[in-house]
Short mmCIF file of C-alpha atoms and ligand atoms in Angstrom, two decimals:
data_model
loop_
_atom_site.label_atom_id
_atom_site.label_comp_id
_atom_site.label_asym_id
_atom_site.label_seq_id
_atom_site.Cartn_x
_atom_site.Cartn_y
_atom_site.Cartn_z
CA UNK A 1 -58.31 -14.03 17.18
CA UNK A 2 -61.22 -16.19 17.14
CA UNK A 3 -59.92 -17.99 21.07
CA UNK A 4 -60.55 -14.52 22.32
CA UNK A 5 -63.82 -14.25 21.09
CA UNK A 6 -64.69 -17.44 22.43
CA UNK A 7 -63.67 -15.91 25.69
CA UNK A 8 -65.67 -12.62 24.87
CA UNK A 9 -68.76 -13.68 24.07
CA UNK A 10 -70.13 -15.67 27.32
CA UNK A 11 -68.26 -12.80 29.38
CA UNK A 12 -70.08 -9.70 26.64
CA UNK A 13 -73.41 -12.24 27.48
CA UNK A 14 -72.81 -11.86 31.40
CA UNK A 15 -72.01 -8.62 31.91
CA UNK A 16 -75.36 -8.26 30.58
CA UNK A 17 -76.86 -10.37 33.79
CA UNK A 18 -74.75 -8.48 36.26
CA UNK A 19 -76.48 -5.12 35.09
CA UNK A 20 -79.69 -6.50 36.01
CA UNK A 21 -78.92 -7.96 39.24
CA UNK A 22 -77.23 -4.84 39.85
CA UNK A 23 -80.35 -3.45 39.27
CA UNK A 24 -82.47 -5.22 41.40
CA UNK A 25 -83.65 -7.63 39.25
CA UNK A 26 -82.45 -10.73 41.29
CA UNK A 27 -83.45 -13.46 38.78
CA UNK A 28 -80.32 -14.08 36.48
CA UNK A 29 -81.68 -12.71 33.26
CA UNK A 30 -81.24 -15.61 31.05
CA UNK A 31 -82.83 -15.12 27.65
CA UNK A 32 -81.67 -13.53 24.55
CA UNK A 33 -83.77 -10.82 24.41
CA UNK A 34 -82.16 -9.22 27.89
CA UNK A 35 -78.71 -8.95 26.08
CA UNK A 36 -80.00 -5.88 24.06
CA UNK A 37 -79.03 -5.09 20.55
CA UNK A 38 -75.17 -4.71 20.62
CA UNK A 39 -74.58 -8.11 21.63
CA UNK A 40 -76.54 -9.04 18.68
CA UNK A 41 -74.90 -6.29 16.62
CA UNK A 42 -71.25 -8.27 17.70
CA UNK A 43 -72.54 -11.69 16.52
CA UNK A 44 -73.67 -10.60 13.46
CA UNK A 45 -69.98 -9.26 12.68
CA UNK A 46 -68.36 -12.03 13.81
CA UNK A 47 -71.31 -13.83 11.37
CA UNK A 48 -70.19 -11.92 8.42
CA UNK A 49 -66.60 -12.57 9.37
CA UNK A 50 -65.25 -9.60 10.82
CA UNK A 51 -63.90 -10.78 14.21
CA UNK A 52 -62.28 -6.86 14.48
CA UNK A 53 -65.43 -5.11 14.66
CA UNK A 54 -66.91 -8.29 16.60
CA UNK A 55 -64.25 -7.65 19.65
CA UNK A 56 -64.82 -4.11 19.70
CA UNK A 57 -68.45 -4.49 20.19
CA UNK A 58 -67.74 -6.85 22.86
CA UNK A 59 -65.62 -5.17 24.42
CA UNK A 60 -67.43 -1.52 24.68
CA UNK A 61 -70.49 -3.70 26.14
CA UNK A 62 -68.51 -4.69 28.79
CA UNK A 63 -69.93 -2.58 31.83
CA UNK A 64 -67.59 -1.96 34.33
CA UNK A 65 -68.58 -2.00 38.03
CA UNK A 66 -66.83 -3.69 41.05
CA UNK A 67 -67.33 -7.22 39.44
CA UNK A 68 -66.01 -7.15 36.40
CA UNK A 69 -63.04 -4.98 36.88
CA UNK A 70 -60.65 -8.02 37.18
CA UNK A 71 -62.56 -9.25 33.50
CA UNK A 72 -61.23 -6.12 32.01
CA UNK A 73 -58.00 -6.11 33.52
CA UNK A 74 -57.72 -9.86 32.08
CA UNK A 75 -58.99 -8.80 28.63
CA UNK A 76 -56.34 -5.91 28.52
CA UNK A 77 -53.34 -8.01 29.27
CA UNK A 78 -54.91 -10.34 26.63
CA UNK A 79 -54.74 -7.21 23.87
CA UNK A 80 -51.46 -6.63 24.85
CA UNK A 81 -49.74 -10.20 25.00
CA UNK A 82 -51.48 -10.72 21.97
CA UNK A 83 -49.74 -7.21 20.81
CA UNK A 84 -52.62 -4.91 20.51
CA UNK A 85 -51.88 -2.96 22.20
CA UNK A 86 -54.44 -0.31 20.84
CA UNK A 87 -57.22 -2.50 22.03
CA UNK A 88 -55.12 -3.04 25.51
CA UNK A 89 -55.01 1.20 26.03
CA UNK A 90 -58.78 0.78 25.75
CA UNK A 91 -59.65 -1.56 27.73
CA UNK A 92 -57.17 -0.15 30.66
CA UNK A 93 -58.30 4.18 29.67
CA UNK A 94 -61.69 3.17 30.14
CA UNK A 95 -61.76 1.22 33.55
CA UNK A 96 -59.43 4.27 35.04
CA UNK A 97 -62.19 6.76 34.14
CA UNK A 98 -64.76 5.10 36.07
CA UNK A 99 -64.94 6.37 39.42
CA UNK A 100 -66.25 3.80 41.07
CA UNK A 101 -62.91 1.85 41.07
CA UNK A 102 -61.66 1.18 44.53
CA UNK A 103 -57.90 2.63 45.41
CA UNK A 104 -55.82 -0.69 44.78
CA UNK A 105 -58.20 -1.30 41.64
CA UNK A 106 -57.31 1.98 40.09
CA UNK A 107 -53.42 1.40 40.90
CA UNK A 108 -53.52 -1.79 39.42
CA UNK A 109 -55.12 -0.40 36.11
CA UNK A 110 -52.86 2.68 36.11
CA UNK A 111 -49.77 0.18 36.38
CA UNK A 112 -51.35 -1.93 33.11
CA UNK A 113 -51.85 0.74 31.31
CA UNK A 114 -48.04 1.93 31.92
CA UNK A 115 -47.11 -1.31 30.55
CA UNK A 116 -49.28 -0.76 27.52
CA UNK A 117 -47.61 2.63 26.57
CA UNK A 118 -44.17 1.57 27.06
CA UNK A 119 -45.06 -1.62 25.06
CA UNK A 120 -46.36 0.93 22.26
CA UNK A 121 -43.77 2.99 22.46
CA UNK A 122 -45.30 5.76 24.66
CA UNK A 123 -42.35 6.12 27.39
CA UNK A 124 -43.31 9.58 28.54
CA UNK A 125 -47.07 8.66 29.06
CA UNK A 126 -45.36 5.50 30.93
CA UNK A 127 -43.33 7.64 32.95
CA UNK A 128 -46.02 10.41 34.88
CA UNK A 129 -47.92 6.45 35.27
CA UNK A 130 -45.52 5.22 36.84
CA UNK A 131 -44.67 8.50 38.79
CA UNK A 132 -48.20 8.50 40.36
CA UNK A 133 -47.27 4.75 41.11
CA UNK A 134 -44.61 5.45 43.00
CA UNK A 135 -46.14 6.78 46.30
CA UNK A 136 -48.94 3.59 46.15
CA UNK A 137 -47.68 1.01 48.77
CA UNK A 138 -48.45 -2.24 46.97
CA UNK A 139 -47.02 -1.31 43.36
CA UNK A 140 -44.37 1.12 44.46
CA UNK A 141 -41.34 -1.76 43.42
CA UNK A 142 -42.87 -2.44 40.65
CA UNK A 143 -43.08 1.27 39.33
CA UNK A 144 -39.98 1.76 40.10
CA UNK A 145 -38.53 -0.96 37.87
CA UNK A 146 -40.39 0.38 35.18
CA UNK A 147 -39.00 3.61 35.63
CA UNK A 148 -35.50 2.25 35.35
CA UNK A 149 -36.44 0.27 32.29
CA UNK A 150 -37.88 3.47 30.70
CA UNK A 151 -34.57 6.11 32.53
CA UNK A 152 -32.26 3.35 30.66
CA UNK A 153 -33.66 3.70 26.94
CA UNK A 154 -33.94 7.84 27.37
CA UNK A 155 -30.25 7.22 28.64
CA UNK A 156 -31.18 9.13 32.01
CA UNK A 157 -28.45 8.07 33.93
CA UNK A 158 -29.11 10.39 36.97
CA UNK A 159 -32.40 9.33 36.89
CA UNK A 160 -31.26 5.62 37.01
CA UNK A 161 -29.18 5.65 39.53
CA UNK A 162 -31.40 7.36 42.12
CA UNK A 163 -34.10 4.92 41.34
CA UNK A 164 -31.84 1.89 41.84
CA UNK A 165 -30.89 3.45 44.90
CA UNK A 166 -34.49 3.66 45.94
CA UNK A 167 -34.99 0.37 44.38
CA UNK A 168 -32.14 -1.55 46.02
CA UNK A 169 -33.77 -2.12 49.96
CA UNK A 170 -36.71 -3.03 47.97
CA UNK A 171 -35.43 -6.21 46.27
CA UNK A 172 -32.91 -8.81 47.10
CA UNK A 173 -30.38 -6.92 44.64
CA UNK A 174 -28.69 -3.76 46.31
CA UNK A 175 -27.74 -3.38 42.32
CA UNK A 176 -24.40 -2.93 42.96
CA UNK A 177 -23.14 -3.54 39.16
CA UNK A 178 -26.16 -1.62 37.66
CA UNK A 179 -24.92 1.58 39.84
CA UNK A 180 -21.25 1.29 38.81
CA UNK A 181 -22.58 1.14 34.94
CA UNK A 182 -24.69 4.60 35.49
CA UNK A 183 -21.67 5.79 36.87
CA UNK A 184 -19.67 5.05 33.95
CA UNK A 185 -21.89 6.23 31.35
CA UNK A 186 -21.88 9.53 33.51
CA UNK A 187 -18.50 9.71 33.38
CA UNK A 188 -18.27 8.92 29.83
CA UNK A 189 -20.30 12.11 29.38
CA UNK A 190 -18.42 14.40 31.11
CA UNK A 191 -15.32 12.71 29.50
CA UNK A 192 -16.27 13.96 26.12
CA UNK A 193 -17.14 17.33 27.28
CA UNK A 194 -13.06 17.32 28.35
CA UNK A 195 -14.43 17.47 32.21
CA UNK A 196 -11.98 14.88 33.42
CA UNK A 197 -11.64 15.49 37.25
CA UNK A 198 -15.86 15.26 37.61
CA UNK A 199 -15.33 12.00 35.83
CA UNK A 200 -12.38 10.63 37.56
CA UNK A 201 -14.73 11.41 40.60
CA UNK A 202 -17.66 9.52 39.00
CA UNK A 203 -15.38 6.45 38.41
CA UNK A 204 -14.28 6.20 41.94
CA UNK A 205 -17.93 5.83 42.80
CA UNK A 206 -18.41 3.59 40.48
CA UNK A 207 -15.46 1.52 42.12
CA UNK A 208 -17.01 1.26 45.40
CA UNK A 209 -20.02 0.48 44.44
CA UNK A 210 -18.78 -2.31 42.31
CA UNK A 211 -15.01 -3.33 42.92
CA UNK A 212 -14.98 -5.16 40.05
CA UNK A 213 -15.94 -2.87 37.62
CA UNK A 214 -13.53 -3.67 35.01
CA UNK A 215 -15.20 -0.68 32.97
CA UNK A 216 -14.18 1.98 35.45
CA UNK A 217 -10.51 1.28 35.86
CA UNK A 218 -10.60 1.24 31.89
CA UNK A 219 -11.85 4.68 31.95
CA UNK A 220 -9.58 6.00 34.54
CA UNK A 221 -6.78 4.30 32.32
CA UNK A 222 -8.07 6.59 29.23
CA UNK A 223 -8.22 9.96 31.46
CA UNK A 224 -4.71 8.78 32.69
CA UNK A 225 -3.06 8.26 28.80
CA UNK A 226 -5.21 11.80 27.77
CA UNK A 227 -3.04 13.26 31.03
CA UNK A 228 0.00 11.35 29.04
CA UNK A 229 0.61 9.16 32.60
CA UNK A 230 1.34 6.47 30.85
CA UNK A 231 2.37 4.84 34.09
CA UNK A 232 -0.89 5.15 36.07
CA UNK A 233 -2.67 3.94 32.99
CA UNK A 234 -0.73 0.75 32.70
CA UNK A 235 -1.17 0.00 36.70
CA UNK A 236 -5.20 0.28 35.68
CA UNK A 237 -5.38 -1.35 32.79
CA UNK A 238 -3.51 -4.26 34.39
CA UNK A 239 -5.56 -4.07 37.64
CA UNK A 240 -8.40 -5.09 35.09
CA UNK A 241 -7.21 -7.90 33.92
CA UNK A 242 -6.27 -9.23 36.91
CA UNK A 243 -9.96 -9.00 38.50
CA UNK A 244 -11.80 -10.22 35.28
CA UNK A 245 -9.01 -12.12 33.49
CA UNK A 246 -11.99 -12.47 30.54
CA UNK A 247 -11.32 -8.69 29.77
CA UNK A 248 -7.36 -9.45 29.57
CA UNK A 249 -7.42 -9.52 25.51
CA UNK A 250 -9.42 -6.03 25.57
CA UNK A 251 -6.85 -4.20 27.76
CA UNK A 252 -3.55 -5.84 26.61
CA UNK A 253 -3.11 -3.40 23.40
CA UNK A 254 -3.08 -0.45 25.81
CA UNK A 255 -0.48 -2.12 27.91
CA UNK A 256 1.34 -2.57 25.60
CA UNK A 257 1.65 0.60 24.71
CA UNK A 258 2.01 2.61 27.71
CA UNK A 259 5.40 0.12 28.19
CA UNK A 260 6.24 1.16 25.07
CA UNK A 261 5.74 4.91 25.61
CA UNK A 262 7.64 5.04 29.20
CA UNK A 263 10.65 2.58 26.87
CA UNK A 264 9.62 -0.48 29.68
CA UNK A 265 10.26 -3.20 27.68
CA UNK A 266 11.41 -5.70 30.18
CA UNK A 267 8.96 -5.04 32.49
CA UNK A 268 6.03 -5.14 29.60
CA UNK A 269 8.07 -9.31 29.01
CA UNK A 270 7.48 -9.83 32.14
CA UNK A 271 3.99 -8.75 32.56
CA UNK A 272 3.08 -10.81 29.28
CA UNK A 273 4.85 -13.65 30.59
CA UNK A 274 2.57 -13.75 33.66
CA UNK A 275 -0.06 -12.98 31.86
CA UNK A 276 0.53 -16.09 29.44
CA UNK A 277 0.46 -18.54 31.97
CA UNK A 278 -2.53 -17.19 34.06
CA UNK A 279 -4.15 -17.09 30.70
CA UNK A 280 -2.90 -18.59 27.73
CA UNK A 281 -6.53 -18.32 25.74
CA UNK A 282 -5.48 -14.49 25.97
CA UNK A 283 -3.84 -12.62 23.05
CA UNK A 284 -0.44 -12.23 25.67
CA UNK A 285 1.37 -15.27 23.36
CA UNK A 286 1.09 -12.79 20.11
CA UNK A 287 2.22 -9.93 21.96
CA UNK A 288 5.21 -11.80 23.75
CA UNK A 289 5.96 -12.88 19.93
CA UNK A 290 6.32 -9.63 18.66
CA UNK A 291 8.58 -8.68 21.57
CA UNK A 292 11.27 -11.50 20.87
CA UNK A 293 10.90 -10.62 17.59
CA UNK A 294 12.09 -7.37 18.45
CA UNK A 295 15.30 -8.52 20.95
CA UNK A 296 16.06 -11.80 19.57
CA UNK A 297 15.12 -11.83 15.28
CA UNK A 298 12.21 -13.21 13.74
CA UNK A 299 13.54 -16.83 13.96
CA UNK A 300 13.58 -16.91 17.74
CA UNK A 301 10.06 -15.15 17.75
CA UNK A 302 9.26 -18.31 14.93
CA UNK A 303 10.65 -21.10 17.06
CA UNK A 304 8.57 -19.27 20.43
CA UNK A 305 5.63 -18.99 18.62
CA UNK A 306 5.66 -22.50 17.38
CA UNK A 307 5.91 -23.63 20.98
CA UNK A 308 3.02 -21.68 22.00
CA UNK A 309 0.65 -22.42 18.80
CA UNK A 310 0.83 -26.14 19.89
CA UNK A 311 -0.02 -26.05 23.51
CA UNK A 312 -2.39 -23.45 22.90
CA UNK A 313 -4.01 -23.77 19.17
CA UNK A 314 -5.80 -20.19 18.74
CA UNK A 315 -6.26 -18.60 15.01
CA UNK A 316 -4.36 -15.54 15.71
CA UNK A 317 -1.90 -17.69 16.79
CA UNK A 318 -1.76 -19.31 13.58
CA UNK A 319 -1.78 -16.27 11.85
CA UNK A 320 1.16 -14.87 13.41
CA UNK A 321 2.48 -17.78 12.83
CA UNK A 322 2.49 -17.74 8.99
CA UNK A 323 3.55 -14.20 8.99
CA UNK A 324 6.46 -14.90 10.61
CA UNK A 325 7.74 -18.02 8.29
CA UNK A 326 6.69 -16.11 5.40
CA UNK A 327 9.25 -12.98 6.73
CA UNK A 328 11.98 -15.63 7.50
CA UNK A 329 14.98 -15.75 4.68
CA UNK A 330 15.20 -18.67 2.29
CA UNK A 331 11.97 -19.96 3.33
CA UNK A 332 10.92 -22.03 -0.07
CA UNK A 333 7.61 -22.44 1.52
CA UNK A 334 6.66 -18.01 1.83
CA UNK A 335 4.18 -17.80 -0.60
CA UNK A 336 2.18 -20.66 0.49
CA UNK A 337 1.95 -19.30 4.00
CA UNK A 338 1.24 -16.02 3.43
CA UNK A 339 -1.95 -17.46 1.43
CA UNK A 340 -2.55 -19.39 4.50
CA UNK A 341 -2.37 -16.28 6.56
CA UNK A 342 -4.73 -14.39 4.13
CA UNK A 343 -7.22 -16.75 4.90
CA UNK A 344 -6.89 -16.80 8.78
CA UNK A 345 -7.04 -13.39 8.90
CA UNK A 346 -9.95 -12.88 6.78
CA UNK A 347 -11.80 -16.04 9.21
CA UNK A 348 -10.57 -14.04 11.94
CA UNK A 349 -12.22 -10.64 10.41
CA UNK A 350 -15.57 -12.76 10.03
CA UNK A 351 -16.22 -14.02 13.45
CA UNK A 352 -17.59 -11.18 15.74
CA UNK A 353 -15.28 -10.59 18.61
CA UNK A 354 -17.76 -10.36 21.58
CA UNK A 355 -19.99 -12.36 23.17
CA UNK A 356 -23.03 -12.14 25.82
CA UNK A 357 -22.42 -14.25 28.48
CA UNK A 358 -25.58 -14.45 29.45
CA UNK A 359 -27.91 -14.11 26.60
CA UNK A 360 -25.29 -15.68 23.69
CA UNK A 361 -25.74 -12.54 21.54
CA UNK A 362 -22.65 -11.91 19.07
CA UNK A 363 -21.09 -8.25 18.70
CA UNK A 364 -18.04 -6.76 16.64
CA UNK A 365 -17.75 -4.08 18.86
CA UNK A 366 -17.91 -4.28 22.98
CA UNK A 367 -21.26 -2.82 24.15
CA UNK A 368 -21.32 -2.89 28.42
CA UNK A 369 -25.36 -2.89 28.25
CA UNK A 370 -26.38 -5.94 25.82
CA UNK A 371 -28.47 -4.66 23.07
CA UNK A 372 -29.99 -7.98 23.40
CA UNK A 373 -30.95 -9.21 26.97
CA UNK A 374 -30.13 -5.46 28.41
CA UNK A 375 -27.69 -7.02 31.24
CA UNK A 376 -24.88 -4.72 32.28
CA UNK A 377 -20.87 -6.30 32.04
CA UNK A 378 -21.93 -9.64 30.36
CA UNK A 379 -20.97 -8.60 26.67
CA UNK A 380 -17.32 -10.28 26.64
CA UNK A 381 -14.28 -10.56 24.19
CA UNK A 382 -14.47 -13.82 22.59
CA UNK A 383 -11.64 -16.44 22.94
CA UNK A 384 -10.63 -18.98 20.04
CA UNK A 385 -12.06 -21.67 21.61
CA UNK A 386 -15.51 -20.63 22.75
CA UNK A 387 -18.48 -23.03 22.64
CA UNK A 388 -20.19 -22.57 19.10
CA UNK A 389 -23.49 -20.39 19.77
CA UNK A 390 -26.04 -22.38 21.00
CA UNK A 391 -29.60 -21.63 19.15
CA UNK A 392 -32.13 -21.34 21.03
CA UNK A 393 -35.82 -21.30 19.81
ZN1 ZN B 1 -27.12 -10.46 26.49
#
């Protein structure tokens, strides 16, 4: 508080001296006497300790003509680094209403104050800025990223993807990935209104805007089991993996499954089996496991998993592990593993199971936006051997 009145007073002092060469008066008016009663009326707050009422004295002297616009816009972003936003609305309402602004001046207030509401709160003030931004040369990019900020938290998907398409020969980022994700969350919509072909539609744009879009062929796999083709799903689901193998432990459940519904059990071995050695941090061990259990007895799915624990040491490994022995016959040691199971599974329960890639941030569920750093497809299942989160400060 009291840096910024440091700042305030010589600038509350001047603005006094460029009224009166404004006026005509050409020599710099100097003494105390010139800077009238409010100036006097600020120190003695800031006198008697009240630095509040201080800066809002300061700040309504503050006359704005063509040379001290860029003082106010600097005082502004002050407010509203500082979060006071309030005080930033102000300064930023009061230098629009002045007609005297020139045409970039005024744009370059309007797109303050638009970062003032949506900093308060305001969105749909932010938004008709911003709208009146849009056809101004010099800040059109910029109020067009705002919009998209603002479009994303009303969940405006249409909205969003039009801007980024307006947005994309703008910056160096066509936004390929951002697209497919408005896509999706389209198509998620329709999905739960039962419309499945206008989805299906949705997620093939979403495909070729962003072949990678791990989130789309999920989706289409989830319209395919609701249309019981278990088939199609599983050709999907798998195609996912295979382009982000990170997202292999999140679709192997429902691979497992569809083999299961269409009776596919050797093809579902092999498919784990390839999946094992392309990526063995996966959950494709557990799930092999289960299936020997089922063919060749619970010692054979024992001996297996034994194997696998010790090239690849995960906790649900483990786990598994200790279920089994306990479940073998004559096994003196049962009751001590299934303790020991107990506790991996309730180690297992604590951890989250997602990750942000890019900002760190820790989630039980899988979000595709990051609550966190808001980046689209970086929100990951976790593996058993990620790097402990790093803290940052
Ligand atoms: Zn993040």
């Amino acid at each position: 508080m009291l840096e910024l009145l440091w700042l305030l007073l010589p600038v509350a002092a001047a603005s006094g001296w460029f009224a009166a060469r404004r006026t005509g008066r050409c020599k710099p008016v100097r003494d105390d006497t010139q800077r009238g009663p409010a100036y006097f009326r600020g120190l003695n707050h800031l006198l008697n300790e009240e630095p509040d009422k201080a800066i809002d004295v300061f700040v309504e002297m503050l006359k704005v003509d063509s040379e001290t616009v860029e003082t106010h816009l600097a005082l502004g972003n002050l407010f509203r680094r500082r979060g006071e936003v309030d005080r930033a609305i102000r300064v930023h309402q009061n230098l629009i209403a002045r007609p005297a602004l020139t045409r970039e001046q005024r744009a370059q207030a309007l797109l303050e104050l638009g970062q003032d509401y949506m900093r308060a709160g305001l969105f749909d003030r932010a938004e008709n800025l911003f709208k009146e931004l849009r056809d101004s040369r010099q800040y059109h990019a910029q109020a067009l990223r705002n919009l998209l900020v603002i479009y994303q938290q009303e969940r405006d998907w249409e909205a969003c993807l039009k801007i980024a398409e307006e947005l994309a020969p703008l910056a160096d980022d066509p936004m390929w990935l951002e697209r497919a994700h408005f896509y999706c969350e389209m198509a998620a919509k329709l999905i739960q209104a039962g419309h499945l072909g206008r989805a299906n539609a949705l997620l093939r744009k979403a495909l070729s805007a962003h072949k990678q879009c791990v989130r789309a062929l999920h989706m289409q796999a989830d319209i395919a089991i609701r249309q019981d083709n278990w088939k199609e799903a599983a050709k999907l689901l798998k195609r996912a993996g295979e382009l982000q193998p990170d997202y292999l432990t999140e679709v192997l459940p429902q691979v497992v499954e569809c083999h299961r519904r269409t009776a596919d059990l050797k093809g579902l071995r092999r498919y784990l089996e390839e999946a094992l050695a392309t990526n063995p941090e996966s959950c494709a061990g557990l799930y092999l496991a289960d299936l020997i259990m089922e063919t060749d007895g619970e010692a054979a799915a024992a001996a297996f998993l034994t194997d696998e624990v010790r090239q690849h040491p995960s906790l649900r490994g483990l786990k598994r592990l200790a279920e089994l022995h306990a479940e073998l016959p004559d096994h003196n040691a049962d009751a001590v593993l299934k303790t020991l199971g107990g506790h991996l599974t309730d180690l297992l329960h604590k951890r989250p199971g997602y990750r942000c890639t890019q900002c760190g941030f820790d989630a039980k569920t899988l979000h595709w936006q990051c609550p966190s750093c808001r980046s689209w497809g970086t929100v990951k299942p976790r593996t058993d051997n990620d790097e402990p989160r790093q803290i940052t400060q």
